[in-house]
Amino acid sequence: MIVTTALLLVTAQLVPAAPQTPDADEVIVLGRRAEKGLTDCLQRQCPPAEDVEASLQAAVEQFGAGRYADAHRTLQKAIHRNKKHAAELPGPVSSLYATLATVAEHEGYKDLWKHAGRQNVVLLREHLGATTPATLTEEIRRADDMLGLGLPDVAEDIYKKVQRLALANDHRSIAAAATYRRAWLALMRNRYAEADKLVRQGATIAGPSQPAMNQVRDVLLARIANRRGDKGAIEALATRLRQSATQAPTLLSAPPVEDINPPPGISDRYDRDPVRWADIGYWIRPDGHTADVEMLRTTGLSQWRVGIVRHVSARRYVPLALDPNSPGIYRIDRFTVRANFGVPLGSRIPSRMGPLTVHVVDLTETNAMIASRGADSGR
């Protein structure tokens, strides 16, 4: 069983966010500088804002090193220390919950993933209001989590609510983003007519003055055509689209990640192993194709290297506005393979249960880990 990776990779791009493209050597931190910074901060009883920032940085460092349990503890301790400061620091404190949701997803704590994502939104509703852009944006991300948790109907209800509230409060880009997500979800359910209608509705909401939203419209229409059998739709779109290399790259198409579960009757004995993860480095060339895909680091995923590399190699992005001879831009994705934690019948001890699923986060974009969209939101 594979989590809806292609869907989540695309929907993650449908809400505008301030682009950040740090150098590759700023992404995977092998030392413990941020952890030391957090320790120093706590020893001198630093202000809550510094505590939250240091905790987020330390958690990202721990996650990057594959120490998911440490990142989990760092964030939960930070929440315990700082949740009483949520009124004056709504964005930063909500980011602790949002980042904990990401860590819990990759760890396999399904209930915590759901709870932390909900608390992120509840906190923003309470302290910023239910209809502010910051809150509505995190509502969309919570709906994305519901997709990852296998609850598409819940996700669709949240997208509809966000669309309605955003329109009522003149947040048109957010309303369009929610509508486009509804279209993508309809496409994944093979409801082509509904998807087409929602794409056009989203375009009307966005209006002609928002090029980023218009590009999303074109991508979705091409995907609908591709699913309907027009195999040249993606290529035709790629020949006329260009995007700045300073923006987060827009995914046009990607095959599903190959199922990594063992054949029926063959035990993988995964429940006795730690979380398995791998960092995949790759270039996005100016023409939108990926190149030089390689597994940079891995713990236990070597046997699935071929399938994961094949998936990334087959991705197609919107071409970049770069010289054709430029190497393009470099990215690093973290692939985590794990089963969920659950409590078997007749036991009180949580253990890994059920099928393995694949979860992907872009380590190149610090935003993807720290959820700095929340940290940037103030009153």
PDB file of C-alpha atoms in Angstrom, residues 21-28 330 332 363-364:
ATOM      1  CA  THR A  21      15.923  27.680  -1.852  1.00  0.00           C
ATOM      2  CA  PRO A  22      18.867  27.196   0.490  1.00  0.00           C
ATOM      3  CA  ASP A  23      22.060  25.618  -0.760  1.00  0.00           C
ATOM      4  CA  ALA A  24      22.212  21.842  -0.515  1.00  0.00           C
ATOM      5  CA  ASP A  25      24.873  22.000   2.193  1.00  0.00           C
ATOM      6  CA  GLU A  26      22.495  24.015   4.371  1.00  0.00           C
ATOM      7  CA  VAL A  27      19.856  21.304   4.339  1.00  0.00           C
ATOM      8  CA  ILE A  28      21.211  18.068   5.801  1.00  0.00           C
ATOM      9  CA  TYR A 330      19.363  20.844  -6.971  1.00  0.00           C
ATOM     10  CA  ILE A 332      16.946  16.647  -1.829  1.00  0.00           C
ATOM     11  CA  LEU A 363      14.460  18.736   2.685  1.00  0.00           C
ATOM     12  CA  THR A 364      15.666  21.472   0.351  1.00  0.00           C
TER      13      THR A 364
END
